[in-house]
Short mmCIF file of C-alpha atoms and ligand atoms in Angstrom, two decimals:
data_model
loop_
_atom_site.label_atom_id
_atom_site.label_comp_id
_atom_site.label_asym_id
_atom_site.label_seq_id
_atom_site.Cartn_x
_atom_site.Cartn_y
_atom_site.Cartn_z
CA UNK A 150 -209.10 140.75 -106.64
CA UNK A 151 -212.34 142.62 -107.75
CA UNK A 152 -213.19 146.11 -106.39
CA UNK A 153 -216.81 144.53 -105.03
CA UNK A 154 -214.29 141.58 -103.21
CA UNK A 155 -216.15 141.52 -99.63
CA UNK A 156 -218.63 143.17 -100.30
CA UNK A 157 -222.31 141.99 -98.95
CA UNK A 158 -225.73 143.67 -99.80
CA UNK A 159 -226.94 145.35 -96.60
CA UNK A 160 -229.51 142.70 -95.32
CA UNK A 161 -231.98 144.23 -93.08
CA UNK A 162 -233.72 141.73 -91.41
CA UNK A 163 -237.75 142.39 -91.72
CA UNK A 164 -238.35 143.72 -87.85
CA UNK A 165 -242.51 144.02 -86.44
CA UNK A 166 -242.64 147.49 -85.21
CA UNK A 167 -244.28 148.02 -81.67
CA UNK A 168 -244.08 150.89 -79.26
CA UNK A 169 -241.92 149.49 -76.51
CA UNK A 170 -239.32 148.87 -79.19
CA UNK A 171 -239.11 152.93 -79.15
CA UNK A 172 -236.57 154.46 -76.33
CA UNK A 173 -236.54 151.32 -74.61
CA UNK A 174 -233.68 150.27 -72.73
CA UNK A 175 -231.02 149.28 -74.83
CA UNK A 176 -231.80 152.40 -76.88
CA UNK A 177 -231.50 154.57 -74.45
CA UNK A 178 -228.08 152.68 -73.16
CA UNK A 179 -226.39 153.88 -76.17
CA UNK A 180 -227.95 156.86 -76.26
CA UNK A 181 -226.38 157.95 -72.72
CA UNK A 182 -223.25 156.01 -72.97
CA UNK A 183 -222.43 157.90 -76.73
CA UNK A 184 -223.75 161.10 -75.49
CA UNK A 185 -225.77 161.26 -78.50
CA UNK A 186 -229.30 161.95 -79.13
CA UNK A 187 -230.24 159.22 -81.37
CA UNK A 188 -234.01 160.33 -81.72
CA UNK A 189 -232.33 163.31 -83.65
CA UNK A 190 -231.52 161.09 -86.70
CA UNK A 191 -234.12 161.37 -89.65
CA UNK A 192 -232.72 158.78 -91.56
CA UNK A 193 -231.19 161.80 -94.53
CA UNK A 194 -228.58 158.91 -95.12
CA UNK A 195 -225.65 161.25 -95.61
CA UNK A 196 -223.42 159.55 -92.90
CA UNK A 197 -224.01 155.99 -95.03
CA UNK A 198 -223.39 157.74 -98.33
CA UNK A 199 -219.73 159.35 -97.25
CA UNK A 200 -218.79 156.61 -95.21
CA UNK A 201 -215.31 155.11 -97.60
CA UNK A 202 -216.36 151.20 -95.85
CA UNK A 203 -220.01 150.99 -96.57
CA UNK A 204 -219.27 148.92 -99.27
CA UNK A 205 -217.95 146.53 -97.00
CA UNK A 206 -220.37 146.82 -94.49
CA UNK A 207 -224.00 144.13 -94.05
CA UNK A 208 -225.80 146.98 -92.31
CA UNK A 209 -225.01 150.34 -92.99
CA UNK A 210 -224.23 153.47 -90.93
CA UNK A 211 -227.90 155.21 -91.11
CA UNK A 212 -229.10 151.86 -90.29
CA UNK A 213 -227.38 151.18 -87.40
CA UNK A 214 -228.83 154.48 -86.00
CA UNK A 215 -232.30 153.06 -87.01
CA UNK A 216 -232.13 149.98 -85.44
CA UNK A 217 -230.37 151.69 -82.09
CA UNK A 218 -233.06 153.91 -82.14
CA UNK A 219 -235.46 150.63 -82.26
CA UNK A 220 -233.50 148.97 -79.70
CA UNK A 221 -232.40 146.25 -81.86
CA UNK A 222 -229.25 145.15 -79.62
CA UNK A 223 -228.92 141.33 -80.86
CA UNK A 224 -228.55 143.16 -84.60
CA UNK A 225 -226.27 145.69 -83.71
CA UNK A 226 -223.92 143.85 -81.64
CA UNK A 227 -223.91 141.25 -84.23
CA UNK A 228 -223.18 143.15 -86.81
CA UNK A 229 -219.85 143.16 -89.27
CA UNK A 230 -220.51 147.06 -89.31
CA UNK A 231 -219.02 147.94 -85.47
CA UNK A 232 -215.85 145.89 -86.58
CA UNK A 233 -214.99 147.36 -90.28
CA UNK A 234 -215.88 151.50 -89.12
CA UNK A 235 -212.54 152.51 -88.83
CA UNK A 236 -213.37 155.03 -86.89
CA UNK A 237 -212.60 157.80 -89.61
CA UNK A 238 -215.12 160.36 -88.48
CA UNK A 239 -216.54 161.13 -91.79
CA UNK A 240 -219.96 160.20 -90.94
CA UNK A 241 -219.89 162.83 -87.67
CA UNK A 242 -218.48 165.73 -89.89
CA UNK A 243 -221.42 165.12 -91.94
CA UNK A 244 -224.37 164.70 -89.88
CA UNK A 245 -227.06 167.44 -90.56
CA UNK A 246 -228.58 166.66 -87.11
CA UNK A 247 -224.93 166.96 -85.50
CA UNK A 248 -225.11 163.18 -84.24
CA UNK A 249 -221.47 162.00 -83.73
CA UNK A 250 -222.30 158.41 -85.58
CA UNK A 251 -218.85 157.43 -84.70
CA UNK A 252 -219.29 157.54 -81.33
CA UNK A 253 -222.58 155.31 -81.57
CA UNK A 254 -220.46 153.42 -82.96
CA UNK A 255 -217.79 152.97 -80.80
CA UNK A 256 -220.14 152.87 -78.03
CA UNK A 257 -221.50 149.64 -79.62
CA UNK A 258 -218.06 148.27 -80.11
CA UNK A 259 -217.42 148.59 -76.24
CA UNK A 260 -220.86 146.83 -75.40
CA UNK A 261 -220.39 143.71 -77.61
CA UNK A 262 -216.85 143.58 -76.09
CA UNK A 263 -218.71 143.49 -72.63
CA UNK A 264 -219.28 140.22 -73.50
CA UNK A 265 -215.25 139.42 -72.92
CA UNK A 266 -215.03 137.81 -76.57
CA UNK A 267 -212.26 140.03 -79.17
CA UNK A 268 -213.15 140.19 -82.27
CA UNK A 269 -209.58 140.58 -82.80
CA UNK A 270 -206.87 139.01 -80.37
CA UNK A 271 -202.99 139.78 -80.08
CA UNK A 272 -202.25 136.30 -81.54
CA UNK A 273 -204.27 136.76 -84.56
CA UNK A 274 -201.47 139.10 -86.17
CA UNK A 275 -198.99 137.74 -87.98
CA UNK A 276 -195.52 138.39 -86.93
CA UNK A 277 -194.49 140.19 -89.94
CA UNK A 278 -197.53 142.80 -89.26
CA UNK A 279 -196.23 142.87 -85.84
CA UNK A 280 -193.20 144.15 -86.69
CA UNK A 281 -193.52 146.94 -88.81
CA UNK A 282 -197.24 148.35 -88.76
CA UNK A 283 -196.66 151.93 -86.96
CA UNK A 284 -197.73 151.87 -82.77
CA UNK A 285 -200.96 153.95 -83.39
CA UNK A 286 -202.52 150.86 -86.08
CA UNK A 287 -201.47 148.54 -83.33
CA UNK A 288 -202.77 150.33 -80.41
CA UNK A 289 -205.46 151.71 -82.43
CA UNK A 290 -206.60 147.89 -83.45
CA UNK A 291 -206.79 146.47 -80.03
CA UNK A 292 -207.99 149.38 -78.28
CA UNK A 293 -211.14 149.30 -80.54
CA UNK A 294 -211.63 145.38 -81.45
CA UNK A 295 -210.33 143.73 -78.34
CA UNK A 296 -211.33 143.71 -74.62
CA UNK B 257 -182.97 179.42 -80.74
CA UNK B 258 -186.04 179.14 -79.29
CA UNK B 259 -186.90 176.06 -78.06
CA UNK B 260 -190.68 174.26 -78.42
CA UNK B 261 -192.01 171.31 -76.33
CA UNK B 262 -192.39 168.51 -78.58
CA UNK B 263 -194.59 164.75 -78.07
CA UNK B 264 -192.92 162.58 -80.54
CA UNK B 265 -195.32 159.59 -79.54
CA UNK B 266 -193.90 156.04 -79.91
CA UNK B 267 -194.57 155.75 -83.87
CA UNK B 268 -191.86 158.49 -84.74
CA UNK B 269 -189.29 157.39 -81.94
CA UNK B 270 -189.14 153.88 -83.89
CA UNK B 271 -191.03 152.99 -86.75
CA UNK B 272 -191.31 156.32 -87.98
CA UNK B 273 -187.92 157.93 -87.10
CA UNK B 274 -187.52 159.33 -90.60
CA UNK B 275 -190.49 161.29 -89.81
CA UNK B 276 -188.86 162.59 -86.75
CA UNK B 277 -185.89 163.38 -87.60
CA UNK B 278 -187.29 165.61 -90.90
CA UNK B 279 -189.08 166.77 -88.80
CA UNK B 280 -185.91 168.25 -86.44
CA UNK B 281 -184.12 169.04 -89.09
CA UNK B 282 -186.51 171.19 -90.83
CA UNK B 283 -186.93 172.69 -87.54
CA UNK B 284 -183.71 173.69 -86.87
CA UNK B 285 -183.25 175.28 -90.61
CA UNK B 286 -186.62 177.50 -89.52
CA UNK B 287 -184.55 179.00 -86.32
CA UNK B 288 -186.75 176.35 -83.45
CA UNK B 289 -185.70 173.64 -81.68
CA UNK B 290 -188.16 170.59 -81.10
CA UNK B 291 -187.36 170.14 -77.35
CA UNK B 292 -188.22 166.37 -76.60
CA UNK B 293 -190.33 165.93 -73.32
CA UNK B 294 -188.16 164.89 -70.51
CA UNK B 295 -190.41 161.89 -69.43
CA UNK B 296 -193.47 161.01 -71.49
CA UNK B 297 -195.70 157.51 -72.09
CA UNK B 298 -197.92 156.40 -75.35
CA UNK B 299 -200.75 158.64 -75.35
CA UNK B 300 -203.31 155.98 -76.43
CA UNK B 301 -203.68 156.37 -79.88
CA UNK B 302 -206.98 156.29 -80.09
CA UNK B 303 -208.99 159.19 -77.68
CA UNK B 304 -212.14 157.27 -75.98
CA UNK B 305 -215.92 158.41 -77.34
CA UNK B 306 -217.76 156.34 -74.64
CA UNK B 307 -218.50 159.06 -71.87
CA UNK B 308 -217.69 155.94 -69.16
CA UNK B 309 -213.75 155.34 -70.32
CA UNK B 310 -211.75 158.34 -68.52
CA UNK B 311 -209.46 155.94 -68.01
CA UNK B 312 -207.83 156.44 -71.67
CA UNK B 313 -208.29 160.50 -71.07
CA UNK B 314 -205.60 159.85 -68.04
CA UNK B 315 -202.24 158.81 -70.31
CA UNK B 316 -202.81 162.30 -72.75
CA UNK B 317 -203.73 164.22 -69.90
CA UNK B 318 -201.34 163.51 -67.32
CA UNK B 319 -198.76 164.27 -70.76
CA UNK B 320 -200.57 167.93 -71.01
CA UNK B 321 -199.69 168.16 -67.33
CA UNK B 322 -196.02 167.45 -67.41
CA UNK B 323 -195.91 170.42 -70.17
CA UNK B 324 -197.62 172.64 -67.94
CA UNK B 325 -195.76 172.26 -65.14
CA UNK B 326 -192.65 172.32 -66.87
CA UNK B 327 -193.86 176.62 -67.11
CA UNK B 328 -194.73 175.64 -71.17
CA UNK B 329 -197.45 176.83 -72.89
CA UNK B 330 -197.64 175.30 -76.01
CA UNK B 331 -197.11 171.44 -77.18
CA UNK B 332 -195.77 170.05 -80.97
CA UNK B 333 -196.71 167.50 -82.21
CA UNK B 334 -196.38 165.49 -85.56
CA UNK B 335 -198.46 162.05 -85.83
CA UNK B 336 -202.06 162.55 -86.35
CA UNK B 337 -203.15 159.80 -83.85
CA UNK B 338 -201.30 161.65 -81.00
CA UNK B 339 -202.24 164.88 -81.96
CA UNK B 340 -205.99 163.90 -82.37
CA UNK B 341 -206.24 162.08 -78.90
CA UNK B 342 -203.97 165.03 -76.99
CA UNK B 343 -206.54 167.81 -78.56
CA UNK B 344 -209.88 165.51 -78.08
CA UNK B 345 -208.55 164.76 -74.24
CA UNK B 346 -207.74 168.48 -74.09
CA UNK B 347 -211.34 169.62 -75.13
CA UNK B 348 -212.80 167.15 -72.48
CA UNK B 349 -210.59 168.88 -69.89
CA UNK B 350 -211.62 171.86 -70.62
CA UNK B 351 -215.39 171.52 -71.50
CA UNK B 352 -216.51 168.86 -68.96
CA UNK B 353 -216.54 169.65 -65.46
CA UNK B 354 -217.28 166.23 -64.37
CA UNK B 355 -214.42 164.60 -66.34
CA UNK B 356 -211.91 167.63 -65.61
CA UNK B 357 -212.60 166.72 -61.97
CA UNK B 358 -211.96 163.01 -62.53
CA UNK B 359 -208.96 162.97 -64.36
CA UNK B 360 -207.48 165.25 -62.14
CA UNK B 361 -208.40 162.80 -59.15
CA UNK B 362 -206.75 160.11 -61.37
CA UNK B 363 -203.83 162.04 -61.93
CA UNK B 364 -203.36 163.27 -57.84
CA UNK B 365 -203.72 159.50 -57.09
CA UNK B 366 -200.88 158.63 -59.12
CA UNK B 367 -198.50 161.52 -58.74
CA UNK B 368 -196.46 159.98 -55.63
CA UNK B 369 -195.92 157.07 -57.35
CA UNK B 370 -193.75 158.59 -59.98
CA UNK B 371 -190.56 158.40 -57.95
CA UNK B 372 -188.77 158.67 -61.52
CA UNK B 373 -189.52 162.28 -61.51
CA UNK B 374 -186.73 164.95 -59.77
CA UNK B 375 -188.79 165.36 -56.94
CA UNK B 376 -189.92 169.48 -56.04
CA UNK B 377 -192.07 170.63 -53.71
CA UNK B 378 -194.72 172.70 -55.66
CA UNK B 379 -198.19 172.55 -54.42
CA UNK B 380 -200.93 170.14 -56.42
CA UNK B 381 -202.61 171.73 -58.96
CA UNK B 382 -205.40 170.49 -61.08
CA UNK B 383 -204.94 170.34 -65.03
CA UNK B 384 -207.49 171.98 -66.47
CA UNK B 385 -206.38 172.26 -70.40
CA UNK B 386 -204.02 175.15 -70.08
CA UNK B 387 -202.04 174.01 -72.60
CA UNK B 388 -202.46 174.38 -76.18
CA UNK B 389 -201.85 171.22 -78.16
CA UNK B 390 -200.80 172.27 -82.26
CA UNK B 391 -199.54 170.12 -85.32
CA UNK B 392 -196.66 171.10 -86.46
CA UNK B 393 -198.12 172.19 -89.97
CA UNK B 394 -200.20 174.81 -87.33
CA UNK B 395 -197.20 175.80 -85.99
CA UNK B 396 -195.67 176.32 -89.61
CA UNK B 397 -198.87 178.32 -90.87
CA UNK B 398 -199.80 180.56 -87.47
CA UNK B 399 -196.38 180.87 -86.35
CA UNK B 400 -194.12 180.53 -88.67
CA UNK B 401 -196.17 181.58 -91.29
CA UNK B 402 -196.46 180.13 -94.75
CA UNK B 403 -195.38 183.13 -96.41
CA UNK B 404 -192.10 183.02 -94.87
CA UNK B 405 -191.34 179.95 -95.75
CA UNK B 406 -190.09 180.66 -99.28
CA UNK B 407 -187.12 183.56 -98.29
CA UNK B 408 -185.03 180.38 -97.11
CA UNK B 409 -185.57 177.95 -98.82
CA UNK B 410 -182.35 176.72 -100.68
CA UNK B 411 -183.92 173.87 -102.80
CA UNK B 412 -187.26 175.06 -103.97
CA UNK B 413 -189.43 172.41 -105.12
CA UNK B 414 -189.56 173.39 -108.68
CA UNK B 415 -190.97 170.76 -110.99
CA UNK B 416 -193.10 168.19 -109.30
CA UNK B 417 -196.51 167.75 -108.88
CA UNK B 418 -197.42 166.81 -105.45
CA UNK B 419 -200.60 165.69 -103.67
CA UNK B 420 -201.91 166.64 -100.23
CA UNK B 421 -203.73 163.88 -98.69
CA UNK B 422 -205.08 164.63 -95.61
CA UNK B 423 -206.35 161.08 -93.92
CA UNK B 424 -208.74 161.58 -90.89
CA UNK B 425 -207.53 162.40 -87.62
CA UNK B 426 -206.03 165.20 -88.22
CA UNK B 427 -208.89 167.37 -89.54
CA UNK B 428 -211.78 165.45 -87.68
CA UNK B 429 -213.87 165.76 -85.31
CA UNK B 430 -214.12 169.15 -86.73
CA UNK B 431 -215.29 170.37 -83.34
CA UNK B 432 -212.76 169.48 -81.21
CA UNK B 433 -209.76 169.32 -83.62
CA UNK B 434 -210.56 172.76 -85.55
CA UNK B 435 -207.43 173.23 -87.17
CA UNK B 436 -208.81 173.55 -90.65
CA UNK B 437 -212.02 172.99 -92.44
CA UNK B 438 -212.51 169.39 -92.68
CA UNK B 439 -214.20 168.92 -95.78
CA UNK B 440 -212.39 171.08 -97.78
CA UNK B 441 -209.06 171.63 -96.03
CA UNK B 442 -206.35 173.58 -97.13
CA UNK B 443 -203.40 173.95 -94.59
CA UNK B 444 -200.98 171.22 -96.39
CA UNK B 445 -201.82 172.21 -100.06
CA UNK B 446 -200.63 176.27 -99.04
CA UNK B 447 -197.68 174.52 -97.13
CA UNK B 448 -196.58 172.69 -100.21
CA UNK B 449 -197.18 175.76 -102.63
CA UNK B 450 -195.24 177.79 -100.11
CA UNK B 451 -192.28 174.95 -100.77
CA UNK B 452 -192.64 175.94 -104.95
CA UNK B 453 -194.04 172.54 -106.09
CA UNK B 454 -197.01 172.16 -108.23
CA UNK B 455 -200.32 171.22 -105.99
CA UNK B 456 -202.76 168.49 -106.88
CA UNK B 457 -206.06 168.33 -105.69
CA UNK B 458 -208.04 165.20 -106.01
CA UNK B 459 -211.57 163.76 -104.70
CA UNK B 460 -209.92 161.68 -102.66
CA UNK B 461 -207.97 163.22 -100.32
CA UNK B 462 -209.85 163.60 -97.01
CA UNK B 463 -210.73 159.66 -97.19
CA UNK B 464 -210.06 157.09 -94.75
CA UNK B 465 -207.10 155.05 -95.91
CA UNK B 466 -208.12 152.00 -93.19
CA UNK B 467 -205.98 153.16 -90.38
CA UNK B 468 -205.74 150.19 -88.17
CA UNK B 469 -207.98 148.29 -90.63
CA UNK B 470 -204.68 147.24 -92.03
CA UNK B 471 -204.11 144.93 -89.29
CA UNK B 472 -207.18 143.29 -88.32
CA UNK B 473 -208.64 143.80 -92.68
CA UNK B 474 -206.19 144.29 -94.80
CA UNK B 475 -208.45 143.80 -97.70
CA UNK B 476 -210.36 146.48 -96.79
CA UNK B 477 -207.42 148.92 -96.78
CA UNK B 478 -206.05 147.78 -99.74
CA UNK B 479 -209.21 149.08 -101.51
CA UNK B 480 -209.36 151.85 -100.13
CA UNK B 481 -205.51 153.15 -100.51
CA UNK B 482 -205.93 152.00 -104.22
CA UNK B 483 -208.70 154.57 -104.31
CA UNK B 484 -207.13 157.47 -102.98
CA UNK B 485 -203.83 156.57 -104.94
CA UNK B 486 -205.02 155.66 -108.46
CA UNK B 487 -207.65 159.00 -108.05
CA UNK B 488 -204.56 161.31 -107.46
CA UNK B 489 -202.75 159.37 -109.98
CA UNK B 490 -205.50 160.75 -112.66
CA UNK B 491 -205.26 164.09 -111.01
CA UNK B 492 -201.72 164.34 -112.47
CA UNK B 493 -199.98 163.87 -108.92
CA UNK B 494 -195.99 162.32 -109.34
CA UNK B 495 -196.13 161.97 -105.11
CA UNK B 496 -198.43 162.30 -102.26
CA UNK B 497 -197.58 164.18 -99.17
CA UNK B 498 -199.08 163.11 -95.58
CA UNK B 499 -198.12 163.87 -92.14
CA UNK B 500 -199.38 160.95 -90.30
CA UNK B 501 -197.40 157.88 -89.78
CA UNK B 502 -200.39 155.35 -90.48
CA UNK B 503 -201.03 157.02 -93.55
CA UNK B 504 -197.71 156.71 -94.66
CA UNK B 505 -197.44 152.83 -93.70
CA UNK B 506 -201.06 152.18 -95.27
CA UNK B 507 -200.08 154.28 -98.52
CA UNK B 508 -196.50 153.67 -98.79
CA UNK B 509 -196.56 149.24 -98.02
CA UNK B 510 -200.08 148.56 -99.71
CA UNK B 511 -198.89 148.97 -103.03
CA UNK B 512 -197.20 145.72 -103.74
CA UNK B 513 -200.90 144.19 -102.74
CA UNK B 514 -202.41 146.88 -104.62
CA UNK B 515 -200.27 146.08 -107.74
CA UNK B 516 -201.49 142.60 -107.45
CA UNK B 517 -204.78 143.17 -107.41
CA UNK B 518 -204.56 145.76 -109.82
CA UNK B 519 -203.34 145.35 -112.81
CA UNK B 520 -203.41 149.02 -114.09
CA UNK B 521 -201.70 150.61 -111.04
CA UNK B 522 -198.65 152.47 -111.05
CA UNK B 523 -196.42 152.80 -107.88
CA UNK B 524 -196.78 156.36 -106.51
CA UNK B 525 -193.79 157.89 -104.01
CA UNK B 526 -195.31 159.32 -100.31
CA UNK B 527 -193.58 161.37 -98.81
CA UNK B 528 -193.84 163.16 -95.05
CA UNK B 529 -194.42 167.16 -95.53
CA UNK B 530 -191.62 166.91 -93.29
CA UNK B 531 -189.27 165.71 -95.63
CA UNK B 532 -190.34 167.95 -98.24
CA UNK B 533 -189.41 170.89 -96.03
CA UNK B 534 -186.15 169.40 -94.83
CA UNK B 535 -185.06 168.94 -98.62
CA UNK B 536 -185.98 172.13 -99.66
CA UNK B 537 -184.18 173.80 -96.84
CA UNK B 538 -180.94 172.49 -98.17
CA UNK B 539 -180.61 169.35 -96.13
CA UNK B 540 -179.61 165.76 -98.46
CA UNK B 541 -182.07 163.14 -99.50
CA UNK B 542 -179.59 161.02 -97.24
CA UNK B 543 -180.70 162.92 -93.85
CA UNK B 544 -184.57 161.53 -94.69
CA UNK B 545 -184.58 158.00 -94.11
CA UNK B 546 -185.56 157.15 -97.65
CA UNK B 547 -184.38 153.94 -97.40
CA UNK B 548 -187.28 153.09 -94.45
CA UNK B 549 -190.10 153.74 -97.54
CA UNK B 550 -191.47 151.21 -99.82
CA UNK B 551 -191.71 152.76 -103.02
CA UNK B 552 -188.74 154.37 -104.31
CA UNK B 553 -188.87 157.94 -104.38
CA UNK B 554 -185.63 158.51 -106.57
CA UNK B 555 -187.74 159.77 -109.95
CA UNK B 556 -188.99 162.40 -107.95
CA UNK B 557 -185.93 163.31 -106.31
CA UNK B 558 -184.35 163.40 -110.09
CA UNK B 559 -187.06 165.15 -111.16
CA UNK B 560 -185.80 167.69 -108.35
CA UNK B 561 -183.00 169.74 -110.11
CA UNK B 562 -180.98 170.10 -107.17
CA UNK B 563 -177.51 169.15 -106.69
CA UNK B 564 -177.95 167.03 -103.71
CA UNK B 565 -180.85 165.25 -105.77
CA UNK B 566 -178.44 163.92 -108.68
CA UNK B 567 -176.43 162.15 -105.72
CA UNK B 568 -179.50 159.91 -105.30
CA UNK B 569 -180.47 157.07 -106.91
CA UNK B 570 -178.27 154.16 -105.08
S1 SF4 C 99 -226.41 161.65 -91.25
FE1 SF4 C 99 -227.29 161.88 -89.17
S2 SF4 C 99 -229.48 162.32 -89.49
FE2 SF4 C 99 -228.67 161.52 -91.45
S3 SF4 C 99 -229.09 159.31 -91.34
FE3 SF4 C 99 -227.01 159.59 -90.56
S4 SF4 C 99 -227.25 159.80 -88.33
FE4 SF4 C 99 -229.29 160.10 -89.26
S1 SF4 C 100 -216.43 156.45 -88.73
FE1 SF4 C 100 -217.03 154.38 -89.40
S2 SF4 C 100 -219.18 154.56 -90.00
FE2 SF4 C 100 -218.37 156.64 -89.90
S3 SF4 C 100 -217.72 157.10 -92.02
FE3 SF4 C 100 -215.91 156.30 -90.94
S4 SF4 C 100 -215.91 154.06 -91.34
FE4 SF4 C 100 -217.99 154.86 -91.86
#
C-alpha cells in the first residue's frame, strides 16, 4: 500500500452563483441545527490544512463550510467527507472565527441519515472486528454513520 | 483510604480490563481507592453536537446524577470517550438553560421506573452539573500532584524513552474539556517525567489516530497510526504512552497491517500511563495484562532494570 492509497483530488463541482443560494434554507438548517454561525467562515483554510483525513477526503473541510454557506445540500450530503471526519475536533480547536467545523459536520451526518439509509450497518463488520474493537469505536461508529 | 467515585465505562470493564485494573492498582499504591459506581449504563461514547439530540445528553447525565445523589462531589474517570461525553454533557447542563431543563424532565420521567434502585424517599431534585467530572491524569496532577509522585515510587522508570501521545478526546473541544492546552499539551509528558523515564516529544502526538474509523475504514487508520508511530519512532521514542482505550486498540493492533504496508516500520510497544505508574510503584509486569497487547512490550520491560522486569519475557 502507498501513502496516497485512497486518496482523491478534491473535485469541486463548478457551481453558478446567485443570491438566493446565500442563507437560504438549507443553509440556514445547518446553521441552527450546529449552532454555528457559518457566515463567520472566511475561507482562512486552517481547519482543511490540520485536518489528519483531508487527504482522504473529495471535498475538503473549508469547503464544506463554503458550500453550506451556499446551500449546496445535494453536495454536502453526498459527500465522502461527512463519512471519513472522524470527528477528531482538530478543525474546531483551530478555527480563527471560533466555528466548531465538527459540529457542521456532524450536523450534516445526522441530515443525510434522515434519509433512513446507513452508510455503515451492524452487518457490515466482520466478526473478528466485532469482537475485539474497544465499546467506544463500536458505539462511536454507529452512533455517527448509522441511523 | 479515601475512597473516589469512579465510571469505568464498558471498554475498561471488558476489553480494556488491563487498563482498569492498572489503573486500581496504581491507585491503591497512591493511598485512594477507585470506588466503582453502584449502578451505572454506557455513557454513549460519543457526546451529541446537533442542538436537537438531548436524547444522548440523558445516559451521561442521569450517570452525573447517581454521583450526586450518592452526597459525591467529584467523578474518575479513565477512557477518553467517557470522559469527553460526561464533561461535554456536563457543560450543556450547566450552560444551557433550555437543555438543563429538558434533561432533567427526561430524567424525572424515568426515575420510577428504576425499581433496581434501593428505593428512599428524598425529594426530586433537578441535576444541574454539580458534579465535577476529572481524568484520572487530573486527578494525579491537581490532587495528587505530580511532584509527589516520585517519593514512592519503588521502580523508577530509569532508562527508557517514552512518548506521550495524546489522541483527541481528551484535550478537545478545548472549551468544554479544558483540562490542558490542546495544541500543545503537557499533562502526560510531566506525568511520565514525574515516573523518571526519558520524554519524547514528536509532531505527531495530538493527531487523530481514526478512532472508530478503524471499523467502518480501516485503511484510513492504518495511515494515520503509521504516522504518528513511525514520527515518534524518529523522535527516538522505545514506547508510546496513551490513556484512552481506542488509542491503544488503533495503535497497539494496526501494526501487523502497518508492517505490511510498510516495509520500513518497526513494531513500537504502547503502553496505558496506567501501567507505567502501577510498575513503577512496585507492582509486577504480571498484574498489567500484558498478555491482552499486540506488540510485545518485553524489550522495554528488560530495558527496565528492575527485579520484577528480568522475570518477564515468557
Ligand atoms: S478555519 Fe474556520 S474560518 Fe477558516 S476556513 Fe475553516 S471554518 Fe472557515
Ligand atoms: S473533526 Fe473531521 S473535519 Fe475536523 S479535523 Fe477532524 S477529521 Fe478533519
Amino acid at each position: 500500500m502507498s501513502q496516497s492509497k485512497g486518496v482523491s483530488p478534491p473535485k469541486n463541482p463548478p457551481l453558478e452563483l446567485n443570491r438566493e443560494m446565500v442563507r437560504g434554507e438549507f443553509g440556514l438548517r445547518v446553521d441552527e441545527l450546529s449552532g454555528q454561525k457559518l457566515y463567520d467562515c472566511y475561507q482562512c483554510g486552517n481547519c482543511s490544512s490540520g485536518c489528519p483525513l483531508a487527504q482522504e477526503m473529495d471535498i475538503l473541510p473549508s469547503a464544506m463550510i463554503r458550500f453550506a454557506q451556499l446551500g449546496q445540500k445535494d453536495i454536502l450530503l453526498n459527500s465522502g467527507t461527512i463519512w471519513i471526519c472522524a470527528s477528531c475536533f482538530q478543525c474546531t480547536v483551530r478555527c480563527p472565527k471560533g466555528i466548531d467545523i465538527e459540529a457542521v459536520m456532524d450536523t450534516l451526518r445526522q441530515l443525510a441519515l434522515e434519509a433512513g439509509v446507513d452508510h455503515f450497518g451492524p452487518d457490515e463488520i466482520s466478526p473478528e472486528l466485532a469482537a475485539e474493537v474497544p465499546q467506544p469505536g463500536l458505539v462511536g461508529v454507529y452512533r455517527k454513520l448509522s441511523t | 483510604m479515601a475512597k473516589v467515585a469512579y465510571y469505568p465505562g464498558c471498554a475498561l470493564k471488558e476489553r480494556s480490563s488491563h487498563l482498569d485494573r492498572s489503573a486500581r492498582d496504581a491507585a491503591l499504591g497512591l493511598g485512594f481507592e477507585l470506588d466503582e459506581l453502584e449502578t451505572w449504563t454506557c455513557c454513549g461514547a460519543v457526546p451529541p453536537v446537533s442542538s436537537e439530540r438531548v436524547m444522548n445528553l440523558i445516559a451521561p447525565s442521569r450517570i452525573l446524577k447517581d454521583v450526586r445523589d450518592s452526597g459525591r462531589k467529584e467523578l474518575i474517570t479513565i477512557c477518553d470517550f467517557c470522559y469527553n461525553t460526561l464533561k461535554r454533557a456536563n457543560y450543556s447542563i450547566r450552560n444551557d438553560e433550555v437543555i438543563r431543563k429538558r434533561v432533567n424532565a427526561f430524567l424525572a420521567d424515568d426515575d420510577p421506573e428504576r425499581t433496581y434502585l434501593e428505593s428512599d424517599d428524598a425529594p426530586w431534585v433537578d441535576y444541574d452539573g454539580e458534579v465535577k467530572v476529572l481524568h484520572l491524569l487530573e486527578y494525579l496532577r491537581d490532587i495528587i500532584g505530580f511532584e509527589n509522585l516520585p517519593a514512592g515510587l519503588k521502580n523508577p522508570l530509569k532508562g527508557i524513552n517514552i512518548a506521550p501521545y495524546y489522541g483527541c478526546v481528551m484535550l478537545r473541544p478545548e472549551k468544554e474539556i479544558k483540562l490542558d492546552n490542546p495544541e500543545n499539551p503537557t499533562i502526560i509528558d510531566e506525568f511520565t517525567r514525574a515516573l523518571g523515564a526519558g520524554v519524547v516529544s514528536f509532531p505527531y502526538r495530538t493527531e487523530c489516530c481514526g478512532s472508530y474509523l478503524s471499523v467502518s475504514s480501516p485503511d484510513a487508520s492504518t495511515r494515520l497510526c503509521y504516522r504518528i508511530l513511525s514520527s515518534a519512532r524518529a523522535n527516538g521514542a522505545d514506547a508510546l504512552v496513551v490513556s484512552c482505550p481506542l488509542c491503544f486498540y488503533n495503535l497497539d493492533s494496526r501494526q501487523e497491517a502497518i508492517a505490511e504496508a510498510y516495509p520500513d516500520f518497526k513494531p513500537m510497544p504502547i503502553f496505558y500511563f496506567t501501567q507505567l505508574l502501577s510498575l513503577a510503584l512496585g507492582n509486577g509486569p504480571e498484574k498489567q495484562g500484558f498478555d491482552m497487547h499486540c506488540v510485545d512490550v518485553s524489550p522495554i520491560l528488560e530495558k527496565l532494570d528492575t527485579p520484577e522486569a528480568a522475570e518477564v519475557g515468557e
